[in-house]
Coordinates of C-alpha atoms in Angstrom, one line a residue:
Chain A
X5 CA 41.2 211.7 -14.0
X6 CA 44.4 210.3 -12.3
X7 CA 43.9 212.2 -9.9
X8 CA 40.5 211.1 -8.6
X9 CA 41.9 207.5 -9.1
X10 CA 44.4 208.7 -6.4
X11 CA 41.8 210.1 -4.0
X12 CA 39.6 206.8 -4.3
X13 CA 42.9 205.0 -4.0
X14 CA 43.8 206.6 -1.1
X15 CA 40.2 205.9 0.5
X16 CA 40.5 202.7 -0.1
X17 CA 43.4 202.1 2.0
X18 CA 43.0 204.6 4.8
X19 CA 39.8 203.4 5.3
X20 CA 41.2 199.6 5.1
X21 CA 43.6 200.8 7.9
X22 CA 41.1 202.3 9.7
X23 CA 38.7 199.5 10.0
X24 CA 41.2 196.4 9.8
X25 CA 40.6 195.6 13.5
X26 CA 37.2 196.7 13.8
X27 CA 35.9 194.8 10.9
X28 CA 36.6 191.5 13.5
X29 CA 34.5 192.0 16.5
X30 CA 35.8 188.3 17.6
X31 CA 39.6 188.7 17.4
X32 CA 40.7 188.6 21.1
X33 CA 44.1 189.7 21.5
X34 CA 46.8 187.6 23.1
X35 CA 48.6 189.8 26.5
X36 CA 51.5 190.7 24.7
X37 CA 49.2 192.4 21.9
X38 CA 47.4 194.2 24.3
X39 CA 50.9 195.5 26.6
X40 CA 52.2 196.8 23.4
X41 CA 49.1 198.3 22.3
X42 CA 49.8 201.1 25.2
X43 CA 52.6 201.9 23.5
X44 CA 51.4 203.2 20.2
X45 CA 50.7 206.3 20.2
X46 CA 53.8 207.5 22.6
X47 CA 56.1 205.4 19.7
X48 CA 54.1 206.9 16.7
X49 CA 53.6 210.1 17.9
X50 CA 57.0 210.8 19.2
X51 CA 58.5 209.2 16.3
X52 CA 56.6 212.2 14.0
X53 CA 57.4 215.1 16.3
X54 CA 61.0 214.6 17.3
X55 CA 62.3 214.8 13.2
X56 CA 59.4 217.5 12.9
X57 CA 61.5 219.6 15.1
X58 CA 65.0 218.3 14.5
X59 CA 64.8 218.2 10.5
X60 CA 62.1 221.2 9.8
X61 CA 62.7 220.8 6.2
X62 CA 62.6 217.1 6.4
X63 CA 66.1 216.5 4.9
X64 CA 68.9 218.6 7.1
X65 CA 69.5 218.2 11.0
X66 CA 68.9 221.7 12.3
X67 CA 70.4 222.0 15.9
X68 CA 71.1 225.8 15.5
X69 CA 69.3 228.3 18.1
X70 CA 67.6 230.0 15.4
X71 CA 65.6 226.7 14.8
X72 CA 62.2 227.7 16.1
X73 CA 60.7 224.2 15.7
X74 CA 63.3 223.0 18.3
X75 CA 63.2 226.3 20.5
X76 CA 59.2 226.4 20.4
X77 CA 58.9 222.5 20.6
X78 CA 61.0 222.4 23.6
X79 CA 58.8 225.0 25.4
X80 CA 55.7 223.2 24.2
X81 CA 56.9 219.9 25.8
X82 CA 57.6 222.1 29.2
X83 CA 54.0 223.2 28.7
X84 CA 52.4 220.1 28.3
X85 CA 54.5 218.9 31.5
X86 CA 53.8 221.3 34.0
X87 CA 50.0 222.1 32.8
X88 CA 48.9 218.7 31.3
X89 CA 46.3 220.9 29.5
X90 CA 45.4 220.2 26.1
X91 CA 44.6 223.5 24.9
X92 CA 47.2 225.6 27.0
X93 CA 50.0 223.2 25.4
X94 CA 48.7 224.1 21.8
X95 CA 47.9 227.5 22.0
X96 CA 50.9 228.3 23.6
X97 CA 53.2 226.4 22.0
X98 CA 51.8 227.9 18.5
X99 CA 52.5 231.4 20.6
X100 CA 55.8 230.9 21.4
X101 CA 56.6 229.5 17.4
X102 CA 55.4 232.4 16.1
X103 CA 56.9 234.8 18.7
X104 CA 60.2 233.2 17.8
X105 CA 59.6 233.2 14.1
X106 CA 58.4 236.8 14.4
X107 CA 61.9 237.1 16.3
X108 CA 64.1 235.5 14.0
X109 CA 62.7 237.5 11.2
X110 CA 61.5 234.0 9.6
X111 CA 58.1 234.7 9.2
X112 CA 57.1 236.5 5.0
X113 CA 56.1 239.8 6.4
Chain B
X18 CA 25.3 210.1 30.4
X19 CA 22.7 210.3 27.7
X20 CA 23.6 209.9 24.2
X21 CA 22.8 213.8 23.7
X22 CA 25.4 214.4 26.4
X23 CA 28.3 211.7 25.2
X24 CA 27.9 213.1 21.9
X25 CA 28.4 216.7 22.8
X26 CA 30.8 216.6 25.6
X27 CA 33.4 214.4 23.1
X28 CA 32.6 217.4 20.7
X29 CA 33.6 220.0 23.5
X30 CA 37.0 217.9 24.6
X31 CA 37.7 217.6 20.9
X32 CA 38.3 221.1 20.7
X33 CA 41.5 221.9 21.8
X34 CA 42.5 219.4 18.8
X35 CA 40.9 221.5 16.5
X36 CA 42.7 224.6 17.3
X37 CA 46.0 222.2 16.0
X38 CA 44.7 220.7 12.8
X39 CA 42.9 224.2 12.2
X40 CA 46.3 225.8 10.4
X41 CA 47.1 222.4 8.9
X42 CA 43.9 222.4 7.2
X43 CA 44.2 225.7 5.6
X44 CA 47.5 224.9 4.4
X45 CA 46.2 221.8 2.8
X46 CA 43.5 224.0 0.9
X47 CA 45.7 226.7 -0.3
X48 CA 49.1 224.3 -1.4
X49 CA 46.8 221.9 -3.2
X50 CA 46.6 224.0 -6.2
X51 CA 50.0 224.5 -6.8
X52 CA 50.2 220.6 -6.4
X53 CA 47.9 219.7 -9.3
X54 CA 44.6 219.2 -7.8
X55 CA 41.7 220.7 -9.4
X56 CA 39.2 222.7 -5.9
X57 CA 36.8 219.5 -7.0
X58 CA 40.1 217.3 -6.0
X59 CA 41.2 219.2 -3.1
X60 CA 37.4 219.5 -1.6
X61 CA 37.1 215.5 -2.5
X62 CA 40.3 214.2 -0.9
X63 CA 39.2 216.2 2.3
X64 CA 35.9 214.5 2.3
X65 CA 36.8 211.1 1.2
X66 CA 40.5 210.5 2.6
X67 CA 40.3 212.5 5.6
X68 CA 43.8 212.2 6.9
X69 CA 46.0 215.0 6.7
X70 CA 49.2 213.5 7.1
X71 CA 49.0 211.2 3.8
X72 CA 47.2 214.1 2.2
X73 CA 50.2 216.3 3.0
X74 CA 52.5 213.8 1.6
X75 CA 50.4 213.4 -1.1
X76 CA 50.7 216.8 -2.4
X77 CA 54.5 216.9 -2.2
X78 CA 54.7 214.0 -3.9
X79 CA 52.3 214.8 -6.9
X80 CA 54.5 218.4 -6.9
X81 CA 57.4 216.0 -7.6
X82 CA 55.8 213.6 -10.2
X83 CA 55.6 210.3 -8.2
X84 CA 53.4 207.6 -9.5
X85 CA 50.5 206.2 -9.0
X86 CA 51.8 203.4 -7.5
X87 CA 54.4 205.0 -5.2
X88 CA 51.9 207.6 -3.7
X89 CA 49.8 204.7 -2.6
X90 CA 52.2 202.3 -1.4
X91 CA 53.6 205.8 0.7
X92 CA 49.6 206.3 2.1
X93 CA 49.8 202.7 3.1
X94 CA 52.8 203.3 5.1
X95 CA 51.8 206.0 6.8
X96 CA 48.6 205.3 7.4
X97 CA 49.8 201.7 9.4
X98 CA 49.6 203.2 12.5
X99 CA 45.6 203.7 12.1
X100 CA 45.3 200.0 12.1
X101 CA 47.4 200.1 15.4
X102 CA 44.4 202.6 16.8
X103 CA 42.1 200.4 15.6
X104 CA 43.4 197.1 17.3
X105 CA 43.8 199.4 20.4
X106 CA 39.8 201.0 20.3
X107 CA 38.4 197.6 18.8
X108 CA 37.8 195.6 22.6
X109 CA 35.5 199.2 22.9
X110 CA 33.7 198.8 19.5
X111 CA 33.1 194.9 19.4
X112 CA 30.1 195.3 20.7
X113 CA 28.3 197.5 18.3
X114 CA 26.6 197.1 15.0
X115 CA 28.6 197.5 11.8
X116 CA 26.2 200.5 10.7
X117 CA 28.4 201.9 13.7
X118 CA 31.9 200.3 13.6
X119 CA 32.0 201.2 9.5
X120 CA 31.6 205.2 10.0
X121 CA 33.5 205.3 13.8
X122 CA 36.3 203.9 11.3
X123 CA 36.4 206.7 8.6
X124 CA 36.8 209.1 11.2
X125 CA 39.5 207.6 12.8
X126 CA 42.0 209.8 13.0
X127 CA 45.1 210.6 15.7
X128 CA 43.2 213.4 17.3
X129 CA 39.9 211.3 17.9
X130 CA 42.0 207.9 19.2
X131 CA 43.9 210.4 21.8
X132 CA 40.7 211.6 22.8
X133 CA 38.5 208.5 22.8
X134 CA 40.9 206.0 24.5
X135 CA 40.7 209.1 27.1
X136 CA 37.1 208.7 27.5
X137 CA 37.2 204.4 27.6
X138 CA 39.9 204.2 30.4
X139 CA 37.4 206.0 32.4
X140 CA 36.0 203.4 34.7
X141 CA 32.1 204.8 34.8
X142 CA 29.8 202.1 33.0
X143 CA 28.2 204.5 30.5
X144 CA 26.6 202.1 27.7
X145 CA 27.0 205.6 25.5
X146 CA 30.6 206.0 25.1
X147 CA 30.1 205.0 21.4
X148 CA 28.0 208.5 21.3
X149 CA 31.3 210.6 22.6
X150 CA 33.9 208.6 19.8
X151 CA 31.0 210.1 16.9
X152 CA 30.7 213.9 18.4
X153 CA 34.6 213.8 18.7
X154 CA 34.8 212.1 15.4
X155 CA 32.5 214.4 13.5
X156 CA 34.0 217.6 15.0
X157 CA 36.4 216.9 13.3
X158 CA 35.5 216.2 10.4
X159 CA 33.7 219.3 9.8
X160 CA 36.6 221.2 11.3
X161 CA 38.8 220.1 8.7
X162 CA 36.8 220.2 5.8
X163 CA 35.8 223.5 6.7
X164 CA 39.7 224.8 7.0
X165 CA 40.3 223.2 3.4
X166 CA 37.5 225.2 2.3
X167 CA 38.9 228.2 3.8
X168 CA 42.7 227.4 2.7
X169 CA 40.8 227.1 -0.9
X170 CA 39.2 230.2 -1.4
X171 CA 41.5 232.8 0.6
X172 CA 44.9 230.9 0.3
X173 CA 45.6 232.2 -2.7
X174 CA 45.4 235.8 -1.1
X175 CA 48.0 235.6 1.6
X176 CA 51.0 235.3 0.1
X177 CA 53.8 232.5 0.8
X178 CA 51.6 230.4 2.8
X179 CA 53.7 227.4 2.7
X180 CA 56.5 229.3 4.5
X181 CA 54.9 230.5 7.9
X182 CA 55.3 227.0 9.1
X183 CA 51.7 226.5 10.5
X184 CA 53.0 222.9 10.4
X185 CA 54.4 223.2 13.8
X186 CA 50.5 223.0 15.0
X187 CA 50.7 219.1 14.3
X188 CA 53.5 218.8 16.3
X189 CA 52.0 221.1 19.3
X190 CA 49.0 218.8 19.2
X191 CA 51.1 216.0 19.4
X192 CA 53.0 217.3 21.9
X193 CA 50.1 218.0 23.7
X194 CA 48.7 214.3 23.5
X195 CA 52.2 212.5 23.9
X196 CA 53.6 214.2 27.6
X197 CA 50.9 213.4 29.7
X198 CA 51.5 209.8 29.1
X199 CA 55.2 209.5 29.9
X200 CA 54.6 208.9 33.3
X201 CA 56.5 205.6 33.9
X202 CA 60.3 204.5 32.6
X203 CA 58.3 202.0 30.1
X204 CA 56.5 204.9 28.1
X205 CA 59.5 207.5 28.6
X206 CA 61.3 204.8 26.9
X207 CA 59.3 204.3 24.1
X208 CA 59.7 207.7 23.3
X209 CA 63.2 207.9 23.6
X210 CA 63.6 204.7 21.2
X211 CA 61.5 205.7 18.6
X212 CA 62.3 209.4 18.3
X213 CA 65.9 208.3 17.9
X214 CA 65.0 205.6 15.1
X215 CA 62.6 208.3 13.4
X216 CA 65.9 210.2 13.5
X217 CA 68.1 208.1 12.3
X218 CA 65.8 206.4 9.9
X219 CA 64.3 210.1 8.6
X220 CA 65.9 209.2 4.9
X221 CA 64.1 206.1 4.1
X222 CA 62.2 205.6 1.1
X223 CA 58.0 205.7 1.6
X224 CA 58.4 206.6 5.3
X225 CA 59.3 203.4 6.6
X226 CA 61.8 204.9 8.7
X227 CA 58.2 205.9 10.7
X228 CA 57.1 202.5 11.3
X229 CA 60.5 201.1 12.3
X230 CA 60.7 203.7 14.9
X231 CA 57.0 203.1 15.7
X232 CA 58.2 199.3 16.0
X233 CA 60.9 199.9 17.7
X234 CA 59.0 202.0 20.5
X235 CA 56.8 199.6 21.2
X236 CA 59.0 196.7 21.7
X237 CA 61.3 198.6 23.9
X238 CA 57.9 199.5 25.8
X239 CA 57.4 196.4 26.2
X240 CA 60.1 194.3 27.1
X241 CA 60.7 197.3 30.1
X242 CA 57.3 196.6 31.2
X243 CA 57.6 192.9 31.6
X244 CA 61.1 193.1 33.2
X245 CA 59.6 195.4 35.7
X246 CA 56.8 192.5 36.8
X247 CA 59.5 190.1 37.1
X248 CA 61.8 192.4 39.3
X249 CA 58.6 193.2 41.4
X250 CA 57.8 189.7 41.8
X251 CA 60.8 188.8 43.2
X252 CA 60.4 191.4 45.6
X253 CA 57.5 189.9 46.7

């Protein structure tokens, strides 16, 4: 029972989130609004991959070179660079992780 | 482009995105037991949330006994940014009916804003671009209520799930959607900023250290931006 009062919980403000700006067709936003609006996803984004790789567990800074997250994310950015192609940058990054994992003997085989 | 055409071509550029939240989904469906969801749970917070980073959070947090209260002041947090999409799509979305803004909401998620704003900074006229934000939107959808299914029923059979680390596909999506952009000092900026504020700020209670970096990003984006017009104006 809690936990469906959780789920419609959650609903209720992802869906808030969601449609905050698009429940007010009128709003106009002021320049500054707008200039920083480019910015959003690079910020958010970047701000969820770079401890993603850095702090795999979430907790403990992980600079070693048997971190694949770092190792794999690093090649995955190269990927991205040089290719600027969506699906080559996923499915090879996701190759190279699991290469390395496979590597590092990390993966429970 | 005709609505048939919108609708299935943001389908077909969703896909690559799929490929990413594909493993994430699974996980979701096959850790969700463990966590203390019921398969009713786990199939409903798929269908009614829809957004797998709070769900994620939501099951280690439920694992760890948080309350009510903290797990949804913790979805609010990290679900901010979605109200920054939706400032950033609404000029694109003014224009339609609620019957269309309501549901284009729902299925706003990270993968379908990248993919979206894509398809509105292109300068052709099409009055159907609304079509191509609902085929990206719904591919997804189904896409990742079809992995929780999947992570439901054979999760259970491949053993230590949770430590193959198909979380790294969220970050290789990311990845993917983030580079292509940093193609002026401004945006390579931004990046810099807030990766080294999410760093710093990693150990912050209900993932505020996420929006501060988020924050920060985009005021370092901006103030770069603007001295940039002022230094070319004096050129001129």
């Amino acid at each position: 029972m809690e936990n469906w009062l959780l789920i419609f919980g959650m609903l209720a403000i992802t869906f808030t989130t969601r449609y905050s700006l698009f429940a007010f067709p009128d709003l106009r936003f002021p320049e500054l609004v707008r200039q920083g609006l480019h910015y959003v996803p690079t910020a958010v984004l970047t701000a969820i991959v770079v401890p993603g790789m850095l702090l795999p567990d979430g907790q403990h800074l992980a600079l070693s070179l048997d971190n694949a997250y770092l190792l794999a994310g690093l090649v995955t950015i190269g990927i991205a660079a040089l290719t600027r192609n969506l699906l080559a940058t996923i499915a090879g990054g996701l190759l190279v992780f699991f290469l390395l994992r496979w590597l590092f003997g990390q993966l429970p085989l | 482009m005709s609505r048939h055409h919108e609708f299935l071509q943001g389908a077909r550029d969703m896909l690559p995105m799929l490929l990413g939240a594909m493993p994430f989904g699974i996980i979701f469906g096959s850790l969700a037991g463990a966590a203390g969801l019921t398969p009713w749970q786990t199939i409903g917070m798929s269908v009614l949330v829809f957004a797998g980073s709070a769900q994620f959070i939501a099951l280690s947090l439920l694992g760890g006994g948080a309350t009510l209260a903290v797990l949804l002041l913790t979805t609010l947090v990290v679900n901010l940014r979605h109200a920054l999409y939706s400032a950033s799509l609404q000029p694109f979305v003014r224009h339609l009916p609620k019957r269309w803004r309501m549901p284009l909401a729902f299925w706003l998620t990270d993968e379908a804003f990248a993919v979206v704003q894509h398809r509105y900074a292109e300068t052709d006229s099409s009055p159907h671009k609304h079509w191509y934000f609902l085929g990206a939107a719904l591919a997804m959808y189904l896409n990742w209520q079809l992995c929780t299914l999947i992570g439901l029923v054979f999760g259970q059979s491949v053993p230590n799930i949770a430590a193959w680390g198909l979380d790294f596909a969220m970050l290789a999506t990311f990845i993917g959607i983030v580079v292509p952009v940093l193609r002026n000092r401004p945006q390579v900026a931004a990046a810099v900023v807030a990766g080294a504020v999410a760093l710093v700020g990693h150990g912050l209670p209900y993932k505020l250290g996420l929006m501060a970096a988020a924050g920060a990003g985009i005021v370092v984006g901006v103030v770069l931006e603007r001295r940039y017009r002022l230094l070319q104006d004096e050129v001129f």
